[in-house]
Tab-separated table of C-alpha atoms in Angstrom:
chain	number	residue	atom	x	y	z
A	85	MET	CA	94.349	83.863	139.040
A	86	VAL	CA	93.953	83.376	135.116
A	87	GLU	CA	96.994	85.274	134.490
A	88	LYS	CA	99.212	83.432	136.760
A	89	LEU	CA	97.834	80.049	135.230
A	90	LEU	CA	98.546	81.224	131.716
A	91	LEU	CA	102.013	82.164	132.994
A	92	CYS	CA	102.594	78.688	134.224
A	93	ILE	CA	101.400	77.188	131.138
A	94	CYS	CA	103.509	79.264	128.959
A	95	CYS	CA	106.801	78.492	131.067
A	96	SER	CA	105.962	74.775	130.958
A	97	LEU	CA	105.578	75.038	127.092
A	98	VAL	CA	109.005	76.837	126.938
A	99	PHE	CA	110.771	74.333	129.204
A	100	LEU	CA	109.058	71.377	127.184
A	101	THR	CA	110.296	72.887	123.801
A	102	TYR	CA	113.768	73.373	125.255
A	103	SER	CA	114.024	69.793	126.557
A	104	LEU	CA	112.761	68.470	123.221
A	105	SER	CA	115.535	70.480	121.523
A	106	ALA	CA	118.136	69.305	124.029
A	107	GLN	CA	117.315	65.748	123.157
A	108	ASP	CA	118.346	66.419	119.478
A	109	LEU	CA	121.915	67.664	120.233
A	110	LYS	CA	123.957	65.064	118.436
A	111	ILE	CA	127.805	64.060	119.023
A	112	LYS	CA	129.555	62.296	115.952
A	113	PHE	CA	133.013	60.767	116.132
A	114	SER	CA	135.166	60.450	112.971
A	115	ASP	CA	136.865	57.059	112.348
A	116	ARG	CA	138.287	55.772	115.624
A	117	SER	CA	141.019	53.746	114.058
A	118	ILE	CA	143.714	56.249	112.847
A	119	ARG	CA	147.386	56.395	112.120
A	120	GLU	CA	149.945	58.902	113.603
A	121	GLY	CA	149.596	62.200	111.730
A	122	GLU	CA	145.875	61.644	111.009
A	123	ILE	CA	143.214	63.613	112.571
A	124	PHE	CA	140.434	62.617	115.035
A	125	THR	CA	137.195	64.700	114.852
A	126	ILE	CA	134.376	65.349	117.216
A	127	THR	CA	131.284	66.951	115.741
A	128	LEU	CA	128.648	68.567	117.491
A	129	THR	CA	125.182	69.314	115.942
A	130	VAL	CA	122.842	71.652	117.554
A	131	PRO	CA	119.166	71.928	116.432
A	132	THR	CA	119.241	75.747	116.141
A	133	LYS	CA	121.462	78.428	114.493
A	134	LYS	CA	121.079	80.695	117.556
A	135	VAL	CA	124.231	79.475	119.434
A	136	LYS	CA	125.544	82.534	121.373
A	137	GLU	CA	128.283	80.636	123.214
A	138	ILE	CA	129.539	77.237	123.437
A	139	SER	CA	132.212	75.759	125.948
A	140	PRO	CA	135.503	74.139	124.721
A	141	PHE	CA	135.424	70.557	123.540
A	142	PRO	CA	136.983	68.070	125.849
A	143	GLU	CA	140.789	67.383	126.334
A	144	ILE	CA	141.992	63.858	125.195
A	145	GLU	CA	145.214	62.771	127.080
A	146	ASP	CA	148.251	62.699	124.531
A	147	PHE	CA	146.203	64.473	121.866
A	148	SER	CA	146.645	68.154	120.976
A	149	LYS	CA	143.687	70.201	119.673
A	150	LYS	CA	143.992	71.578	116.345
A	151	ARG	CA	141.292	73.625	114.446
A	152	THR	CA	137.746	74.167	115.872
A	153	THR	CA	135.247	75.356	113.229
A	154	PHE	CA	131.690	76.701	113.663
A	155	ASN	CA	129.076	76.676	110.915
A	156	ARG	CA	125.410	77.701	110.840
A	157	GLU	CA	123.239	75.951	108.244
A	158	ARG	CA	120.509	78.391	107.438
A	159	LYS	CA	118.528	76.114	105.362
A	160	GLU	CA	118.467	73.230	108.104
A	161	ASP	CA	118.369	75.694	110.815
A	162	ILE	CA	121.181	73.940	112.699
A	163	PHE	CA	124.668	74.855	114.176
A	164	ILE	CA	127.635	72.588	113.735
A	165	ALA	CA	130.855	72.672	115.880
A	166	GLU	CA	133.696	70.569	114.764
A	167	GLN	CA	136.882	70.055	116.798
A	168	GLU	CA	140.095	68.371	115.408
A	169	TYR	CA	142.515	66.268	117.444
A	170	LEU	CA	146.085	65.108	116.637
A	171	PRO	CA	147.699	62.268	118.679
A	172	SER	CA	151.004	62.575	119.807
A	173	LYS	CA	152.112	58.832	119.800
A	174	PRO	CA	150.658	55.479	118.881
A	175	GLY	CA	148.461	53.517	121.370
A	176	VAL	CA	144.884	52.945	122.555
A	177	PHE	CA	143.447	56.116	124.182
A	178	THR	CA	140.203	56.732	126.120
A	179	LEU	CA	138.064	59.757	125.878
A	180	PRO	CA	135.947	59.528	128.800
A	181	SER	CA	132.211	60.579	129.134
A	182	PHE	CA	132.235	64.649	128.823
A	183	THR	CA	130.207	67.700	128.970
A	184	ILE	CA	129.687	70.504	126.521
A	185	SER	CA	127.610	73.808	127.381
A	186	VAL	CA	125.637	75.597	124.893
A	187	ASN	CA	124.042	78.779	125.820
A	188	GLY	CA	124.513	78.200	129.326
A	189	GLN	CA	123.043	74.663	129.369
A	190	THR	CA	125.263	71.685	130.015
A	191	TYR	CA	124.786	68.462	128.092
A	192	ARG	CA	126.634	65.141	128.935
A	193	PHE	CA	127.854	62.679	126.099
A	194	ASN	CA	129.330	59.049	126.302
A	195	GLY	CA	133.095	58.932	125.484
A	196	THR	CA	134.785	56.277	123.262
A	197	LYS	CA	138.136	54.597	122.716
A	198	ILE	CA	140.708	55.756	119.785
A	199	THR	CA	143.251	53.484	118.504
A	200	VAL	CA	146.310	55.068	116.852
A	201	ALA	CA	148.558	52.994	114.823
A	202	PRO	CA	152.266	53.962	114.116
A	203	GLY	CA	152.579	56.011	110.902
A	204	LYS	CA	154.146	59.191	109.208
A	205	LYS	CA	153.423	62.432	110.866
A	206	SER	CA	152.046	64.342	108.009
A	207	HIS	CA	149.647	66.613	109.351
A	208	GLU	CA	152.110	69.092	111.255
A	209	GLN	CA	151.864	72.771	110.412
A	210	LYS	CA	149.140	72.326	107.740
A	211	ASN	CA	146.495	74.278	109.570
A	212	GLU	CA	149.152	76.756	110.841
A	213	ASP	CA	150.227	77.738	107.353
A	214	LYS	CA	146.628	78.319	106.299
A	215	ALA	CA	145.774	80.212	109.399
A	216	GLY	CA	148.255	83.254	108.938
A	217	LYS	CA	151.513	84.326	110.119
A	218	LYS	CA	153.214	83.444	113.483
A	219	GLU	CA	152.967	86.876	115.038
A	220	GLU	CA	149.122	86.885	114.565
A	221	PHE	CA	148.704	84.012	117.132
A	222	SER	CA	147.973	85.082	120.597
A	223	PRO	CA	150.388	83.483	123.450
A	224	SER	CA	148.939	81.104	125.890
A	225	GLU	CA	147.948	82.716	129.323
A	226	LEU	CA	147.723	79.501	131.255
A	227	ASP	CA	147.508	80.466	134.913
A	228	ALA	CA	148.941	77.355	136.800
A	229	MET	CA	151.738	76.053	139.152
A	230	PHE	CA	153.247	73.004	140.223
A	231	LEU	CA	153.584	72.265	143.939
A	232	VAL	CA	155.230	69.742	146.047
A	233	GLU	CA	154.203	70.196	149.656
A	234	SER	CA	155.246	68.486	152.986
A	235	SER	CA	152.640	68.434	156.037
A	236	GLU	CA	155.516	68.930	158.386
A	237	LYS	CA	158.764	70.891	158.461
A	238	SER	CA	160.266	69.084	161.617
A	239	VAL	CA	159.504	65.596	162.881
A	240	PHE	CA	160.923	62.925	165.062
A	241	ALA	CA	162.597	59.711	163.923
A	242	ASN	CA	159.953	57.239	162.729
A	243	GLU	CA	157.389	60.021	162.819
A	244	GLY	CA	155.228	60.138	159.439
A	245	PHE	CA	154.822	63.246	157.192
A	246	VAL	CA	152.808	63.585	154.143
A	247	LEU	CA	154.471	64.616	150.766
A	248	SER	CA	152.169	65.558	147.879
A	249	ALA	CA	152.676	66.637	144.279
A	250	SER	CA	149.812	68.631	142.689
A	251	PHE	CA	149.266	70.739	139.659
A	252	LEU	CA	146.995	73.723	140.123
A	253	VAL	CA	145.086	75.665	137.664
A	254	ALA	CA	143.201	78.970	138.332
A	255	LYS	CA	139.477	78.555	138.194
A	256	ASP	CA	139.231	81.594	136.071
A	257	ASN	CA	142.198	80.595	133.784
A	258	PRO	CA	141.578	81.694	130.263
A	259	SER	CA	143.755	79.184	128.296
A	260	GLU	CA	143.254	75.538	127.336
A	261	TYR	CA	145.564	72.931	128.480
A	262	ASN	CA	146.174	69.127	128.414
A	263	PHE	CA	148.403	66.597	130.071
A	264	VAL	CA	150.879	64.769	128.029
A	265	ASP	CA	152.849	61.438	128.861
A	266	LEU	CA	151.018	61.575	132.332
A	267	ASN	CA	152.122	58.059	133.657
A	268	LYS	CA	155.716	58.746	132.589
A	269	GLN	CA	155.859	61.962	134.173
A	270	VAL	CA	154.466	60.808	137.457
A	271	THR	CA	156.788	58.045	137.496
A	272	SER	CA	159.614	60.234	137.046
A	273	ILE	CA	158.241	62.589	139.794
A	274	ILE	CA	157.909	59.499	142.270
A	275	GLN	CA	161.654	58.593	141.640
A	276	ASP	CA	162.769	62.327	142.495
A	277	LEU	CA	160.499	62.626	145.671
A	278	LYS	CA	161.126	59.334	147.237
A	279	PRO	CA	164.077	59.764	149.820
A	280	ALA	CA	166.229	56.435	150.512
A	281	ASP	CA	166.221	56.764	154.250
A	282	CYS	CA	162.530	56.699	154.830
A	283	TRP	CA	159.846	53.967	155.179
A	284	ILE	CA	157.201	54.453	152.620
A	285	GLU	CA	153.507	54.132	152.621
A	286	GLU	CA	151.892	54.808	149.377
A	287	ILE	CA	148.768	56.890	149.577
A	288	THR	CA	147.936	57.097	146.013
A	289	SER	CA	148.794	54.884	142.968
A	290	PRO	CA	150.934	56.163	139.821
A	291	GLY	CA	148.402	57.299	137.446
A	292	GLU	CA	145.566	57.917	139.778
A	293	LEU	CA	144.680	61.701	138.977
A	294	LYS	CA	142.327	63.208	141.617
A	295	LYS	CA	140.668	66.446	141.199
A	296	ASP	CA	139.344	68.887	143.690
A	297	SER	CA	139.258	72.706	144.593
A	298	VAL	CA	141.741	74.371	146.852
A	299	LYS	CA	142.254	78.014	148.058
A	300	PHE	CA	145.849	79.132	147.742
A	301	HIS	CA	147.027	82.676	148.238
A	302	ASN	CA	143.460	83.942	148.421
A	303	LYS	CA	142.632	82.448	144.935
A	304	ILE	CA	140.631	79.333	143.876
A	305	TYR	CA	142.362	76.676	141.852
A	306	ASN	CA	141.342	73.371	140.272
A	307	ARG	CA	143.879	70.891	142.051
A	308	PHE	CA	145.020	67.773	140.084
A	309	ARG	CA	146.809	65.606	142.598
A	310	LEU	CA	149.633	63.691	140.835
A	311	TYR	CA	151.100	61.778	143.803
A	312	LYS	CA	150.637	61.237	147.621
A	313	VAL	CA	152.850	59.587	150.053
A	314	CYS	CA	153.569	59.148	153.857
A	315	LEU	CA	157.194	59.095	154.691
A	316	PHE	CA	158.590	57.722	158.132
A	317	PRO	CA	162.317	58.712	158.491
A	318	LEU	CA	164.418	55.911	159.762
A	319	GLY	CA	166.864	58.195	161.651
A	320	ALA	CA	167.857	61.756	162.583
A	321	GLY	CA	169.225	64.329	160.226
A	322	THR	CA	167.801	66.419	157.247
A	323	ILE	CA	165.668	64.945	154.543
A	324	THR	CA	166.018	66.902	151.340
A	325	ILE	CA	163.294	66.592	148.848
A	326	PRO	CA	164.747	67.927	145.412
A	327	SER	CA	163.069	70.203	142.802
A	328	THR	CA	161.326	68.416	140.146
A	329	ASN	CA	159.410	69.294	136.957
A	330	PHE	CA	156.014	68.769	135.379
A	331	LYS	CA	155.185	69.634	131.609
A	332	VAL	CA	151.817	70.588	130.170
A	333	LEU	CA	150.508	71.237	126.732
A	334	THR	CA	148.950	74.679	126.199
A	335	TYR	CA	148.210	76.652	122.943
A	336	GLN	CA	149.014	79.665	121.076
A	337	THR	CA	145.560	80.618	119.512
A	338	LEU	CA	144.231	82.550	116.335
A	339	ARG	CA	140.521	83.198	116.558
A	340	THR	CA	138.352	84.254	113.788
A	341	LYS	CA	134.503	84.482	113.462
A	342	ASN	CA	134.086	80.863	112.443
A	343	SER	CA	137.106	79.151	113.752
A	344	ILE	CA	139.914	78.715	116.241
A	345	ASP	CA	143.449	77.660	115.165
A	346	ARG	CA	145.947	76.427	117.736
A	347	ARG	CA	149.704	75.821	117.917
A	348	ASP	CA	151.006	73.481	120.310
A	349	GLU	CA	152.900	75.300	123.345
A	350	PHE	CA	154.642	73.090	125.972
A	351	LYS	CA	155.069	74.783	129.388
A	352	THR	CA	157.419	73.273	131.906
A	353	PHE	CA	156.726	73.980	135.907
A	354	LYS	CA	159.269	73.536	138.490
A	355	SER	CA	158.695	72.828	142.175
A	356	ASN	CA	160.685	74.194	145.102
A	357	GLU	CA	163.114	72.147	147.025
A	358	ILE	CA	162.117	71.159	150.507
A	359	ASP	CA	164.064	70.356	153.703
A	360	VAL	CA	162.595	68.333	156.573
A	361	HIS	CA	164.546	68.168	159.835
A	362	VAL	CA	164.434	65.047	161.654
A	363	SER	CA	165.065	65.012	165.672
A	364	PRO	CA	166.334	61.869	167.536
A	365	LEU	CA	163.980	60.293	170.150
A	366	PRO	CA	164.635	60.492	173.781
A	367	ASP	CA	166.686	57.748	175.218
A	368	HIS	CA	164.545	54.596	175.942
A	369	PRO	CA	165.237	50.817	175.748
A	370	LEU	CA	162.756	50.545	172.757
A	371	GLN	CA	163.417	53.884	171.081
A	372	ASP	CA	164.481	52.138	167.757
A	373	SER	CA	161.441	49.882	167.701
A	374	VAL	CA	158.385	51.649	168.810
A	375	ALA	CA	155.725	53.450	166.803
A	376	VAL	CA	155.890	57.158	166.802
A	377	GLY	CA	153.049	59.767	166.343
A	378	THR	CA	149.568	59.970	167.701
A	379	ALA	CA	147.362	56.876	168.433
A	380	GLU	CA	144.201	55.704	170.091
A	381	LEU	CA	143.161	52.183	171.145
A	382	GLN	CA	139.715	50.748	171.105
A	383	THR	CA	138.599	47.367	172.354
A	384	ASN	CA	135.880	45.112	170.850
A	385	ILE	CA	134.799	42.058	172.798
A	386	TRP	CA	131.379	40.135	172.627
A	387	LYS	CA	131.119	39.063	176.154
A	388	LYS	CA	132.387	40.106	179.559
A	389	VAL	CA	131.352	36.938	181.681
A	390	LEU	CA	132.676	33.677	180.636
A	391	GLU	CA	133.036	29.952	181.807
A	392	VAL	CA	136.187	28.211	182.542
A	393	ASN	CA	137.723	26.966	178.941
A	394	GLU	CA	135.229	29.252	177.030
A	395	PRO	CA	136.826	31.088	174.145
A	396	LEU	CA	136.571	34.697	173.696
A	397	LYS	CA	137.376	36.873	170.432
A	398	VAL	CA	139.277	39.907	171.326
A	399	SER	CA	139.836	42.714	168.679
A	400	LEU	CA	142.131	45.609	169.742
A	401	LYS	CA	141.914	48.477	167.067
A	402	LEU	CA	144.757	51.137	166.983
A	403	THR	CA	144.102	54.398	164.963
A	404	GLY	CA	146.247	57.557	164.512
A	405	MET	CA	149.175	58.706	162.658
A	406	PHE	CA	151.883	56.226	163.119
A	407	ASN	CA	153.945	53.573	161.181
A	408	PRO	CA	151.611	50.297	161.021
A	409	SER	CA	154.770	48.197	160.181
A	410	ILE	CA	156.354	48.705	163.679
A	411	ALA	CA	153.319	49.240	165.873
A	412	GLU	CA	153.174	45.936	167.754
A	413	MET	CA	151.012	44.792	170.756
A	414	ASN	CA	152.948	43.144	173.716
A	415	ILE	CA	151.137	39.970	175.257
A	416	LYS	CA	151.444	38.717	178.559
A	417	GLU	CA	150.328	35.193	179.581
A	418	THR	CA	149.705	33.437	183.036
A	419	PRO	CA	148.478	30.122	184.013
A	420	ASP	CA	145.197	31.630	184.360
A	421	PHE	CA	144.640	32.140	180.721
A	422	GLU	CA	146.126	31.589	177.156
A	423	ILE	CA	146.130	34.042	174.153
A	424	TYR	CA	146.368	32.850	170.617
A	425	PRO	CA	147.131	35.666	167.973
A	426	GLU	CA	145.135	35.584	164.904
A	427	LYS	CA	145.284	37.761	161.590
A	428	GLU	CA	146.132	41.417	161.887
A	429	GLU	CA	144.420	43.948	159.377
A	430	VAL	CA	145.947	47.339	158.185
A	431	LYS	CA	144.105	50.040	156.566
A	432	LYS	CA	144.793	53.625	155.681
A	433	GLU	CA	142.570	56.511	154.617
A	434	GLU	CA	142.895	60.200	153.720
A	435	LYS	CA	141.326	62.433	156.510
A	436	GLY	CA	141.382	66.116	155.743
A	437	GLY	CA	144.899	66.937	154.539
A	438	GLY	CA	146.452	64.071	156.189
A	439	VAL	CA	146.406	60.310	156.470
A	440	GLN	CA	145.050	57.989	159.345
A	441	PHE	CA	146.145	54.550	159.748
A	442	THR	CA	144.216	51.616	161.271
A	443	LYS	CA	145.696	48.571	162.677
A	444	VAL	CA	143.514	45.711	164.156
A	445	PHE	CA	145.130	43.129	166.356
A	446	ASN	CA	142.982	40.020	166.663
A	447	TYR	CA	143.071	37.320	169.373
A	448	GLU	CA	141.454	34.354	170.968
A	449	PHE	CA	141.370	34.506	174.734
A	450	LEU	CA	141.005	31.215	176.739
A	451	PRO	CA	140.545	31.337	180.425
A	452	LYS	CA	141.870	28.386	182.264
A	453	ASN	CA	140.651	29.356	185.924
A	454	PRO	CA	137.864	31.337	187.395
A	455	GLY	CA	138.363	34.943	188.531
A	456	ASN	CA	138.553	38.362	187.228
A	457	VAL	CA	141.209	39.198	184.311
A	458	LYS	CA	141.818	42.606	183.408
A	459	LEU	CA	142.865	42.857	179.810
A	460	ALA	CA	145.228	45.779	180.637
A	461	ASP	CA	147.264	42.904	182.409
A	462	CYS	CA	147.367	40.920	178.927
A	463	PHE	CA	147.880	43.507	176.193
A	464	SER	CA	149.855	46.604	176.029
A	465	LEU	CA	151.333	48.783	173.351
A	466	ILE	CA	154.239	51.238	173.933
A	467	TYR	CA	154.674	54.072	171.597
A	468	PHE	CA	156.210	57.809	171.528
A	469	ASN	CA	153.508	60.394	171.766
A	470	THR	CA	154.475	63.187	169.483
A	471	LEU	CA	151.870	65.638	171.163
A	472	SER	CA	153.215	65.187	174.844
A	473	LYS	CA	156.773	64.392	173.592
A	474	THR	CA	156.950	61.285	175.923
A	475	TYR	CA	156.698	57.658	175.780
A	476	ASP	CA	153.252	56.276	176.381
A	477	THR	CA	151.593	52.976	176.999
A	478	LEU	CA	148.046	52.125	175.621
A	479	THR	CA	146.117	49.234	177.197
A	480	PRO	CA	142.449	48.060	176.884
A	481	LYS	CA	140.134	48.927	179.790
A	482	PHE	CA	137.772	45.923	179.955
A	483	THR	CA	137.659	43.353	182.701
A	484	ILE	CA	136.855	39.653	182.007
A	485	TYR	CA	134.741	37.836	184.767
A	486	VAL	CA	135.271	33.927	184.394
A	487	LYS	CA	132.968	31.567	186.205
A	488	GLY	CA	133.458	27.921	187.041
A	489	GLU	CA	135.781	25.609	189.027
A	490	ARG	CA	139.342	24.935	188.696
A	491	LYS	CA	139.678	21.549	186.981
A	492	SER	CA	142.251	20.251	189.478
A	493	GLU	CA	139.788	20.861	192.331
A	494	TYR	CA	136.898	19.210	190.489
A	495	ILE	CA	138.788	16.022	190.143
A	496	SER	CA	140.108	15.931	193.867
A	497	SER	CA	136.777	16.406	195.423
A	498	HIS	CA	135.295	13.212	193.887
A	499	GLU	CA	136.123	9.448	193.970
A	500	GLU	CA	139.630	8.468	192.662
A	501	GLY	CA	139.320	8.151	188.931
A	502	PHE	CA	141.047	5.887	186.566
A	503	TYR	CA	144.228	7.992	186.134
A	504	GLN	CA	144.635	8.483	189.888
A	505	LEU	CA	144.235	4.865	190.437
A	506	ILE	CA	147.177	4.141	188.062
A	507	ASP	CA	149.699	5.551	190.439
A	508	LYS	CA	148.579	3.411	193.421
A	509	SER	CA	148.485	0.134	191.591
A	510	SER	CA	151.575	-2.360	191.677
A	511	ASN	CA	153.675	-2.686	188.747
A	512	LYS	CA	155.219	-5.927	189.628
A	513	LEU	CA	154.867	-8.921	187.259
A	514	ARG	CA	152.984	-12.079	188.166
A	515	GLN	CA	153.006	-15.654	186.602
A	516	GLY	CA	149.834	-16.570	184.709
A	517	GLU	CA	149.744	-19.938	186.371
A	518	ARG	CA	148.516	-18.394	189.845
A	519	ASP	CA	145.745	-16.723	188.006
A	520	ASP	CA	144.465	-19.963	186.597
A	521	LEU	CA	144.679	-21.744	189.968
A	522	THR	CA	142.555	-18.944	191.417
A	523	LYS	CA	139.973	-19.476	188.797
A	524	ILE	CA	139.560	-23.077	189.164
A	525	LEU	CA	139.102	-22.931	193.100
A	526	THR	CA	136.649	-20.089	192.553
A	527	ASN	CA	134.571	-22.361	190.302
A	528	ILE	CA	134.646	-25.323	192.668
A	529	ILE	CA	133.284	-23.169	195.585
A	530	ILE	CA	130.558	-21.879	193.334
A	531	LEU	CA	129.578	-25.485	192.193
A	532	PHE	CA	129.506	-26.665	195.866
A	533	MET	CA	127.236	-23.704	196.687
A	534	LEU	CA	124.811	-24.610	193.834
A	535	VAL	CA	124.644	-28.403	194.615
A	536	THR	CA	123.870	-27.531	198.549
A	537	THR	CA	121.257	-25.238	197.502
A	538	ILE	CA	119.517	-27.777	195.182
A	539	ILE	CA	119.751	-30.500	198.006
A	540	LEU	CA	118.091	-28.186	200.483
A	541	ILE	CA	115.133	-27.568	198.234
A	542	ILE	CA	114.423	-31.192	197.529
A	543	LYS	CA	114.203	-32.013	201.239
A	544	ARG	CA	111.761	-29.389	201.905
């Protein structure tokens, strides 16, 4: 028992000592306002000279790594690693937060912004001349590929398919690499990939670089997705996606005991050409205007029982893989109810390797007469189902129950009102003098009756 307790205490002390040492790791940036041809430096100080391994310093987009140096200060018992970077062009650049591993332990550091002003490129070849002859540098062994992929090889007209462009780097890749002119390259790739005869729904924005892992040919790769789009062919035929290029920066290296020297080496990767066959839709009166794909319809209502003239919000949610721009709801009105369209909502989200679209149709439903109303008699959406390869109609399943009386029956079952009496009144003109004579005679009769009443009371 005592031995276990001592063991736990020793482990705790070791961990505490290691944690305290970790807090003393320091990152220092050189001047963050430089000119072209000048070096930006990151310096890492580790409070021990017993550093067996250290991971590469982070990449900075549009910067190339130059010399990395390692020094052990015996007097101060510290290890210092320094990484030099050379900008490729002027501008303002962001070094995001990054991690560095020392002896298998990973540490996170805050990034910074670097401003590069135009200037003379004076640093070129300096380190290379000091490092040694050209043949002493080891060539890059970058294990990577550039892929443009289509989710489908054959579709119907107006049926969507997903096109994606990705850069893949093997997880066990031994070489360092970096991206250069990423936004410019992606813009060029987009121009190459977008066919003219398709409706386009963007899934990612240019410059939005997403990273994940993928298994390809039984090998694990880090995937950097450069662009993803959903295309809807407007007509039958063959859509050809041409081959396009993607360039990355990698390095030839010369390693010594206390340094790593690098020479820039640009590698260009080329994608394959892709053909997508587009078949025409079967004959139908609406074949040029209906959505094509897969779809489900959900109905949201807040009440099933209403009074006459009581409004109801009806929300019809269409989800699936279809072109939301041409998916339209058909509305049928009768004297028993009125329907008022409201704002529509369209959303898209990635689902698995594909895309799911959602279009919500919002309406105000106003019943005018009592009875049962099937929403299927009011709303319908015709589309071509690519699973069954037939035209299909989606309708809501709910029935609305309307209580109350018809307004016309309510009025006729009571005494005639003001508006009903209008039709029965004479519209002939009369002279005003006849009305004055009637008033005088009426007043004389009332006065006579009043005098007679007074005389009878006095006689009593």
